CSV table of C-alpha atoms and ligand atoms in Angstrom, one decimal:
chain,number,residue,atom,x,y,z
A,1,UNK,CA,85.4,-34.3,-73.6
A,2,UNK,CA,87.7,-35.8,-76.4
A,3,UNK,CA,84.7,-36.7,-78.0
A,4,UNK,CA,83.5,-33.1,-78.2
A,5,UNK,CA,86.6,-31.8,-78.9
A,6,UNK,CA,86.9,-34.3,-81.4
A,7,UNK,CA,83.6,-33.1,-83.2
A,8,UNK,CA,84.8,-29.7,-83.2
A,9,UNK,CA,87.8,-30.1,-84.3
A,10,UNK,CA,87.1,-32.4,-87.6
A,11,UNK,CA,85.4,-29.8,-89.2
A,12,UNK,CA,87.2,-29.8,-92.2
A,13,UNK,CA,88.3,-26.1,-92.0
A,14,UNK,CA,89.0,-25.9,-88.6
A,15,UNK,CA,92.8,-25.5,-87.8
A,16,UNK,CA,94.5,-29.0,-86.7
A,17,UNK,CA,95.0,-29.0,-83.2
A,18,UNK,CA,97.5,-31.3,-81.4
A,19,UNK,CA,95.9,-33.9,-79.4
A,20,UNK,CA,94.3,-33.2,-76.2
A,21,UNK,CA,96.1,-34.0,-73.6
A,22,UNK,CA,99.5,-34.5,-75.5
A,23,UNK,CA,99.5,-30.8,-76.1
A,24,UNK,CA,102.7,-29.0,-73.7
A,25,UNK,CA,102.4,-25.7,-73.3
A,26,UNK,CA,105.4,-23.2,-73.0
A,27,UNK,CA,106.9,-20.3,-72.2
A,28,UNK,CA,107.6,-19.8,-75.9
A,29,UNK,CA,103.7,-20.1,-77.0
A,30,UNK,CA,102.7,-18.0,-74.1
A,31,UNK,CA,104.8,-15.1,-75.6
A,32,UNK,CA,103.5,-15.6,-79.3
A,33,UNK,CA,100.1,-15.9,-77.4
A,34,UNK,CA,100.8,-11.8,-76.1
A,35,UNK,CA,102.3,-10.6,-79.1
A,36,UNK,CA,99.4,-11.6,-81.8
A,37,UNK,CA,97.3,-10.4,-79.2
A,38,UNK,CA,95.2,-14.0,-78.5
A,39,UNK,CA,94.2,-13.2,-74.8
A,40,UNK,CA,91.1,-12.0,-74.2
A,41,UNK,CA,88.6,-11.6,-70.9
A,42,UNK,CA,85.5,-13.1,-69.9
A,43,UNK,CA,83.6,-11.8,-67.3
A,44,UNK,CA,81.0,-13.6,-64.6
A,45,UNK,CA,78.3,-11.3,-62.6
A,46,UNK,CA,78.7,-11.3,-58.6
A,47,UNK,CA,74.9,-10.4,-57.2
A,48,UNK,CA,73.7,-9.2,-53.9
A,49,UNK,CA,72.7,-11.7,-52.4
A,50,UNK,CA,69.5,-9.7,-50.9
A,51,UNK,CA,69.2,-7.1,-53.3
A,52,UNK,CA,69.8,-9.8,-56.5
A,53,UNK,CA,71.6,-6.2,-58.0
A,54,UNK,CA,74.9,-6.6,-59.7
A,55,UNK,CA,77.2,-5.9,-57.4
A,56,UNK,CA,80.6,-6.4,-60.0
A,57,UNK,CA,82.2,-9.1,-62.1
A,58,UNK,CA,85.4,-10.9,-62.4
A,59,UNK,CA,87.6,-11.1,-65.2
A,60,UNK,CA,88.9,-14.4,-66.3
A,61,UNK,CA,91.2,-14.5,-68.8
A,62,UNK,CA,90.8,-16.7,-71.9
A,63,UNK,CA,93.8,-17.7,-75.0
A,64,UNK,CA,92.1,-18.3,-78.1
A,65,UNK,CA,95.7,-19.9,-79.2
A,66,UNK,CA,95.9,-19.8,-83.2
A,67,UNK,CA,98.8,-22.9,-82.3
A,68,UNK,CA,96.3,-25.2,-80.3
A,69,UNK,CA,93.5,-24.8,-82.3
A,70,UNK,CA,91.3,-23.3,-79.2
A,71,UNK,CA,90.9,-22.4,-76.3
A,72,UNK,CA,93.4,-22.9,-73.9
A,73,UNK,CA,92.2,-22.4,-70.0
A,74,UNK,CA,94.2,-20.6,-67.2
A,75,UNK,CA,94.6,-23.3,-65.5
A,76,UNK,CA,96.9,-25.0,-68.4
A,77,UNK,CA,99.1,-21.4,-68.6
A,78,UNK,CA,98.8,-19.6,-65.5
A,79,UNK,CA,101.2,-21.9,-63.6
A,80,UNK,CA,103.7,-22.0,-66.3
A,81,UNK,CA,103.4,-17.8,-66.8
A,82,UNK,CA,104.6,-17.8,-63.2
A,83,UNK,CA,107.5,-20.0,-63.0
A,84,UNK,CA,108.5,-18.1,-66.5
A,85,UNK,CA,107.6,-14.7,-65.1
A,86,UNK,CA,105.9,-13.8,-68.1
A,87,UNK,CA,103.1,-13.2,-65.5
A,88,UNK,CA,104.0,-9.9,-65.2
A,89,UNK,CA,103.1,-9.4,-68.8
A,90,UNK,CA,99.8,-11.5,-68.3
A,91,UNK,CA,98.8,-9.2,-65.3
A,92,UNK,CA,99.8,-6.3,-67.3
A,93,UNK,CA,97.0,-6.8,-70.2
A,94,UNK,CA,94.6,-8.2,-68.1
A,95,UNK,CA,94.6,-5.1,-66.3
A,96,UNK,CA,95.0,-2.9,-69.5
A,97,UNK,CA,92.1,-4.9,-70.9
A,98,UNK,CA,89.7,-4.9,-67.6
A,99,UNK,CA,89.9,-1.0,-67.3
A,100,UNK,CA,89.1,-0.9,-71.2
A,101,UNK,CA,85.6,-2.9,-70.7
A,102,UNK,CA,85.2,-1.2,-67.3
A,103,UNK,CA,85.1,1.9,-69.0
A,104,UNK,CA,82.3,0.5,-71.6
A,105,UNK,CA,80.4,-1.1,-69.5
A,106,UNK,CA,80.1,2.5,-67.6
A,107,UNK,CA,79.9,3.9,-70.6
A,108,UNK,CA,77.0,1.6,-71.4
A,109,UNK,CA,75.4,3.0,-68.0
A,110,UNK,CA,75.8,-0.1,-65.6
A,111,UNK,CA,77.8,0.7,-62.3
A,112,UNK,CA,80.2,-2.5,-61.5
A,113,UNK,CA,82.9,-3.1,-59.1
A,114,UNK,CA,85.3,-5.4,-61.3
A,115,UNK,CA,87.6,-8.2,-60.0
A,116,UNK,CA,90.8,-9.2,-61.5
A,117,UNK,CA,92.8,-11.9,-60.6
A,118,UNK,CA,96.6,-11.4,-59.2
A,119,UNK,CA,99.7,-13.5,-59.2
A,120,UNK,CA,102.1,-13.2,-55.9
A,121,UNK,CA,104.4,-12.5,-58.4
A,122,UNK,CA,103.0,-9.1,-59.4
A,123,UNK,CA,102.8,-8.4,-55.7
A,124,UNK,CA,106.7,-9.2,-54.9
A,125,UNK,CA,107.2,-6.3,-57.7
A,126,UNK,CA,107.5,-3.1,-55.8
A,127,UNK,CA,106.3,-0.8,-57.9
A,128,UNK,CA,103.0,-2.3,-58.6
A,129,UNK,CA,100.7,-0.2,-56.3
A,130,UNK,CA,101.9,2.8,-58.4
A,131,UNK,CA,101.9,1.6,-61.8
A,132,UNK,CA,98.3,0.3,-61.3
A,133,UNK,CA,97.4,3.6,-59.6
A,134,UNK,CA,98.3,5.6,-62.8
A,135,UNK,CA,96.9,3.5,-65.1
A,136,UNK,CA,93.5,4.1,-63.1
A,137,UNK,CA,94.0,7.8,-63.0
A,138,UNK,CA,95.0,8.0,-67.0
A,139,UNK,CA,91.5,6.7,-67.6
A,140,UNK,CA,89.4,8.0,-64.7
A,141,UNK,CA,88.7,5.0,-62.8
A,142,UNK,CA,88.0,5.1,-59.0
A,143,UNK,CA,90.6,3.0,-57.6
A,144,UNK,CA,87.5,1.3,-55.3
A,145,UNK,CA,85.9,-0.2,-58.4
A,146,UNK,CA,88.8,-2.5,-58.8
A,147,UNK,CA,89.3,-5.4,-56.1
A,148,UNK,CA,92.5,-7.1,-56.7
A,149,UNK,CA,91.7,-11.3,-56.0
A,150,UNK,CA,94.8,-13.0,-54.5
A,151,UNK,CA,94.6,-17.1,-53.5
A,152,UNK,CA,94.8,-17.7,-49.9
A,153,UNK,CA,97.6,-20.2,-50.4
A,154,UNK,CA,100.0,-17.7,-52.4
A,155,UNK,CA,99.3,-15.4,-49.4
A,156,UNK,CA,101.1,-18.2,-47.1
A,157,UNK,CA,104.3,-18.0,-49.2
A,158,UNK,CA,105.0,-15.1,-47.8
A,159,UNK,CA,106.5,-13.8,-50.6
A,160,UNK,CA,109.5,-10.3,-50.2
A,161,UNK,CA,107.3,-7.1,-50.7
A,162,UNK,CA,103.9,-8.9,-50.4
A,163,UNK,CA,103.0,-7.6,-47.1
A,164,UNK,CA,104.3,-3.6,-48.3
A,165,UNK,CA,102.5,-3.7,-51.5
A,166,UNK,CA,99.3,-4.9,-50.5
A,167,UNK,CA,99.4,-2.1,-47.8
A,168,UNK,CA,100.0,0.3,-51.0
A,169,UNK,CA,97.0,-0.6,-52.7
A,170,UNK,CA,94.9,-0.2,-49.8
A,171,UNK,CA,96.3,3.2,-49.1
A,172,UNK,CA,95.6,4.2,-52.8
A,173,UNK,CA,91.8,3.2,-52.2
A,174,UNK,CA,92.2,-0.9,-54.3
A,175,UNK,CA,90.3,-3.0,-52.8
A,176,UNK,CA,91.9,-6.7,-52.1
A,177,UNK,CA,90.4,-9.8,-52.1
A,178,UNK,CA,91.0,-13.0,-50.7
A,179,UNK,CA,90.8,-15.7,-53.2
A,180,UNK,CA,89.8,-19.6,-52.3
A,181,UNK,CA,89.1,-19.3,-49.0
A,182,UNK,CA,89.8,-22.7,-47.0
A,183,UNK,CA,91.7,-24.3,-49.2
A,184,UNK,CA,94.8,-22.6,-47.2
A,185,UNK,CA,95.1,-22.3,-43.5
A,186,UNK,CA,95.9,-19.1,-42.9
A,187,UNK,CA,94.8,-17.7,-39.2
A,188,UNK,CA,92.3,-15.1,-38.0
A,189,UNK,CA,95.8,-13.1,-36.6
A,190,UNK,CA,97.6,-13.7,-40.1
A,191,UNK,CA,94.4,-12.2,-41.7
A,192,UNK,CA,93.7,-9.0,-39.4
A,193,UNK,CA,97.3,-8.1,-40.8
A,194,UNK,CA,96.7,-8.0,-44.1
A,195,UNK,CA,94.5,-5.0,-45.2
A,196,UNK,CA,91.2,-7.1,-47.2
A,197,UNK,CA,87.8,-6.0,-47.7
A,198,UNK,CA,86.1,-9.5,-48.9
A,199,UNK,CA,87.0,-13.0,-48.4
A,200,UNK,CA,85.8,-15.6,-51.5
A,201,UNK,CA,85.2,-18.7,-50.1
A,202,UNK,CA,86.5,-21.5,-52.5
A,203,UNK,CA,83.5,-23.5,-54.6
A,204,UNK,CA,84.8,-26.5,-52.9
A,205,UNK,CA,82.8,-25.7,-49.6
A,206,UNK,CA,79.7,-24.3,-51.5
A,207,UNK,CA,78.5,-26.9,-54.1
A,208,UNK,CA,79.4,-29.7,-51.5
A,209,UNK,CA,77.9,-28.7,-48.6
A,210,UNK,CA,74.4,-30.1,-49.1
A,211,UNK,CA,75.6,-33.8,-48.6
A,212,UNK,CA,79.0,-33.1,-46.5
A,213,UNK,CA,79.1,-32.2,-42.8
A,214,UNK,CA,82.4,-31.5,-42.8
A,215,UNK,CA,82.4,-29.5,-46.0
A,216,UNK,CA,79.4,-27.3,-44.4
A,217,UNK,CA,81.3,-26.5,-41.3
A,218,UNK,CA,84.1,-24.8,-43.3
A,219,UNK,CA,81.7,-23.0,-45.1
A,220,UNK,CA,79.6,-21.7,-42.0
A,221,UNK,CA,82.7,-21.3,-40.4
A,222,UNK,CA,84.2,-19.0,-43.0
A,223,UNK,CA,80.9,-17.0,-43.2
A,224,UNK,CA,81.3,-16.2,-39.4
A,225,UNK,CA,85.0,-15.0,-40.3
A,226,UNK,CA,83.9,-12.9,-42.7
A,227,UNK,CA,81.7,-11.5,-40.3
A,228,UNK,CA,83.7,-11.1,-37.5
A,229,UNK,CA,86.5,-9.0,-39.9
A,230,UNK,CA,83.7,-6.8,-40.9
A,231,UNK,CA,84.6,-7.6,-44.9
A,232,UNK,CA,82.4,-8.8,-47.4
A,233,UNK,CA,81.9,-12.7,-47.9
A,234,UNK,CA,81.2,-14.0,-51.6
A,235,UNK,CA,80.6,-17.7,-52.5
A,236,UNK,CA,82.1,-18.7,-55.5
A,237,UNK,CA,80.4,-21.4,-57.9
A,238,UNK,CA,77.3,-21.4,-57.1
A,239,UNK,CA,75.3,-23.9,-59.6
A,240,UNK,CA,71.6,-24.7,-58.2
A,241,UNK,CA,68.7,-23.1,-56.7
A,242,UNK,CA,69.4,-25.2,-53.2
A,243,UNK,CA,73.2,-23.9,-53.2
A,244,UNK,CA,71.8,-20.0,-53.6
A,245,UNK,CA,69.3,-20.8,-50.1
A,246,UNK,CA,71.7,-22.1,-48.3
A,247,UNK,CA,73.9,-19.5,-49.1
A,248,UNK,CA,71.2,-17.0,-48.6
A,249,UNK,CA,70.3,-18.4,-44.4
A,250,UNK,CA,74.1,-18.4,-43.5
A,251,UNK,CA,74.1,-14.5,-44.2
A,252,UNK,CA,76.2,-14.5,-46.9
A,253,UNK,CA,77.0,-11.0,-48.8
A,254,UNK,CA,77.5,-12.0,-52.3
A,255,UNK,CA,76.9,-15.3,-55.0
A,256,UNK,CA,78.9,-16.1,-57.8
A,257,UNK,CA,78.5,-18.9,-60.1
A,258,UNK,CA,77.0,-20.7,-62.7
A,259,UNK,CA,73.3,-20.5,-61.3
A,260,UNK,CA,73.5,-16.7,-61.9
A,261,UNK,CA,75.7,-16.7,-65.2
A,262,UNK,CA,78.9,-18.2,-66.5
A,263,UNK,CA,81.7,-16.3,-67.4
A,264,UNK,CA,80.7,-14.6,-70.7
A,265,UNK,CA,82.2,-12.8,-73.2
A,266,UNK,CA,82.4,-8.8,-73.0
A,267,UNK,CA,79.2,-8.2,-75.4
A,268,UNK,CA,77.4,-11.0,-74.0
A,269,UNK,CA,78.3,-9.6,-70.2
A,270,UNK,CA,76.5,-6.4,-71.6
A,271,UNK,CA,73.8,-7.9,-72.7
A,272,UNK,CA,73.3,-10.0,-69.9
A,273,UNK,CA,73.5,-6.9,-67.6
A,274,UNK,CA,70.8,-5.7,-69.7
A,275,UNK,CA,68.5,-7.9,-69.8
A,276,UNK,CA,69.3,-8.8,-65.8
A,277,UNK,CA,68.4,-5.1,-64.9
A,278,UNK,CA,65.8,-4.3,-67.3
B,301,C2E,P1,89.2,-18.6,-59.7
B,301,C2E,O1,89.8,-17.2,-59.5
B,301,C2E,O2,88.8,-19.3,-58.5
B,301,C2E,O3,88.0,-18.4,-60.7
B,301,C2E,C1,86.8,-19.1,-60.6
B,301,C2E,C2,86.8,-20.3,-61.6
B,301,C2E,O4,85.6,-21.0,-61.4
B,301,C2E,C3,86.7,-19.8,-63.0
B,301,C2E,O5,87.4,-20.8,-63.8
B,301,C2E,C4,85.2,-19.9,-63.4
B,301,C2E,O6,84.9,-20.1,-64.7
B,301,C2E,C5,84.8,-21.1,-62.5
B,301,C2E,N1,83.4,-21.1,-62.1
B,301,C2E,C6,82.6,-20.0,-61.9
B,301,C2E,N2,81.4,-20.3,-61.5
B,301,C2E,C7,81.4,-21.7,-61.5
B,301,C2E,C8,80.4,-22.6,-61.1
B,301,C2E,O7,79.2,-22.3,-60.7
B,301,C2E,N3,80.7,-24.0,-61.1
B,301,C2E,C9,82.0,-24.4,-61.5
B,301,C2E,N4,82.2,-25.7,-61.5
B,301,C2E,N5,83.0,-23.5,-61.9
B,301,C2E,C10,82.7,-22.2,-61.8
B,301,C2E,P2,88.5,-20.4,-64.9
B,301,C2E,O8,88.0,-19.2,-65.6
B,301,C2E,O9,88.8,-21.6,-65.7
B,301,C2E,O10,89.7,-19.9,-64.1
B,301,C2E,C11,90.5,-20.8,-63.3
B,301,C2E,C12,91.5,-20.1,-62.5
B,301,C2E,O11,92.5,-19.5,-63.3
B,301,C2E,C13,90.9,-19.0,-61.6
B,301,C2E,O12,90.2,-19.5,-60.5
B,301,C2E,C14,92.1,-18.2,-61.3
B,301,C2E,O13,92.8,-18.7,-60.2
B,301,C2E,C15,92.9,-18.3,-62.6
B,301,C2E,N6,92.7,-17.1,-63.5
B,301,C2E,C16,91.7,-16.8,-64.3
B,301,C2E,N7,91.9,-15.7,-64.9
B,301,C2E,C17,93.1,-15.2,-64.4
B,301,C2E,C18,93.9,-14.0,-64.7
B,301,C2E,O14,93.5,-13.1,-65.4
B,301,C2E,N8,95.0,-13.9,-64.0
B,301,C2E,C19,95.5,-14.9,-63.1
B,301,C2E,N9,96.7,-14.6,-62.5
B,301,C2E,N10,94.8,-16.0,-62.9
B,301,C2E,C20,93.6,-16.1,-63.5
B,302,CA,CA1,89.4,-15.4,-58.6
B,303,CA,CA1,88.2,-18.6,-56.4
B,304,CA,CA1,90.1,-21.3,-58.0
């Protein structure tokens, strides 16, 4: 990787970036980030998994940070948004930004459920259901064409408000999602409580379960759970033809992942959509 990045970066006209690794990244940059507008979305396809039609896509944001020199993945600012609470702002434009390419993409004539990803943060505010709500009303979006992702270990915080705003959005017709399935250990009676319509089980269980028995039991096992909540069950990171089959006998609803599509930018998601339906 430093090699690559090092190619990249010697170009002679390419902006200097601070050396990988060394680079610390703060409240301060995430602000100047927001304010000359450097985040952006990605989105990666989610396919039936026995129809092969697009069933939605999830957005994952991306900083194109002018003071790194590149790209700078969630991972690196997420964490640090939500200690600052500048993930509040984050949310805010990802949301403003995912019902702006929703609306293309309809526009553009492709029907998609789209997925954006949520902080427990946003969820402790209390006036989140509504805000969202309006937003989707402003610009005609069916509230049920937005699923709300939320980790299974932020659930477990049990965070003030979680619980009431989660029941909000489900009143309102948003449809919630829960995130990394099995890397928590959250019960079957924790989960009846809380109003979801599709469980994501984390990559972790998919792309080893070929070689690992232990690995394959959580995944079966959170199949079944799916199954026996009546929601939808999506495997995240699918990469190879043998992870899609094995996905595929254990009755699983819907495949994301690499073997489909990476995350893409908005005009190559469009043309991807194209060329996948055409
Ligand atoms: P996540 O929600 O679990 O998202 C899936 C991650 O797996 C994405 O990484 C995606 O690029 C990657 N991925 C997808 N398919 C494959 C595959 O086949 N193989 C492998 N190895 N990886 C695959 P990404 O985009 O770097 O996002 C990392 C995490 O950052 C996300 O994990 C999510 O927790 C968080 N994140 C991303 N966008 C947002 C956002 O807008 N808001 C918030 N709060 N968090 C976000
Ligand atoms: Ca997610
Ligand atoms: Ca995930
Ligand atoms: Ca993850």
């Amino acid at each position: 990787l430093a090699l690559l990045l090092d190619q990249v970066f010697n170009e002679p006209f390419a902006p200097k970036p601070k050396p990988f690794g060394k680079r610390s990244v703060s409240a301060d940059a995430i602000q100047f980030g927001l304010d000359n507008d450097e985040f952006t979305l990605f989105f990666q396809p989610k396919v039936n998994v026995q129809s092969q039609c697009v069933f939605g896509a999830e957005a994952l944001i991306r900083w194109f940070s002018s003071e790194f020199g590149g790209i700078v993945g969630p991972d690196e600012f997420i964490p640090l948004a939500e200690e600052s609470s500048l993930i509040n702002a984050i949310t805010e434009r990802v949301i403003d930004m995912s019902i702006q390419e929703l609306k293309r993409f309809k526009a553009e004539g492709h029907r998609l459920k789209l997925s954006i990803n949520v902080s427990m943060l946003n969820l402790s505010q209390l006036d989140f259901a509504t805000n969202l709500a309006a937003k989707l009303k402003n610009e005609a979006i069916d509230p049920s064409d937005i699923i709300l992702e939320i980790t299974e270990t932020a659930l477990m915080r049990d965070a003030t408000n979680v619980l009431e705003v989660l029941t909000r959005l489900k009143i309102l017709g948003i449809c919630l999602s829960i995130d990394d399935f099995g890397t928590g250990y959250s019960s079957m009676s924790q989960l009846q409580h809380i109003p979801f319509s599709e469980l994501k089980i984390d990559r972790s269980f998919v792309y080893g379960a070929g070689e690992n028995d232990s690995t394959r039991r959580i995944l079966e096992s959170s199949a079944s759970l799916a199954q026996q909540l009546a929601i939808a069950s999506v495997a995240e990171g699918v990469e190879t033809r043998e992870d899609w089959d094995r996905i595929s006998a254990l009755g699983i609803d819907l495949v994301q992942g690499y073997f489909i599509s990476k995350p893409l930018p908005p005009e190559d998601f469009s043309t991807w959509l194209r060329e996948w339906n055409g």
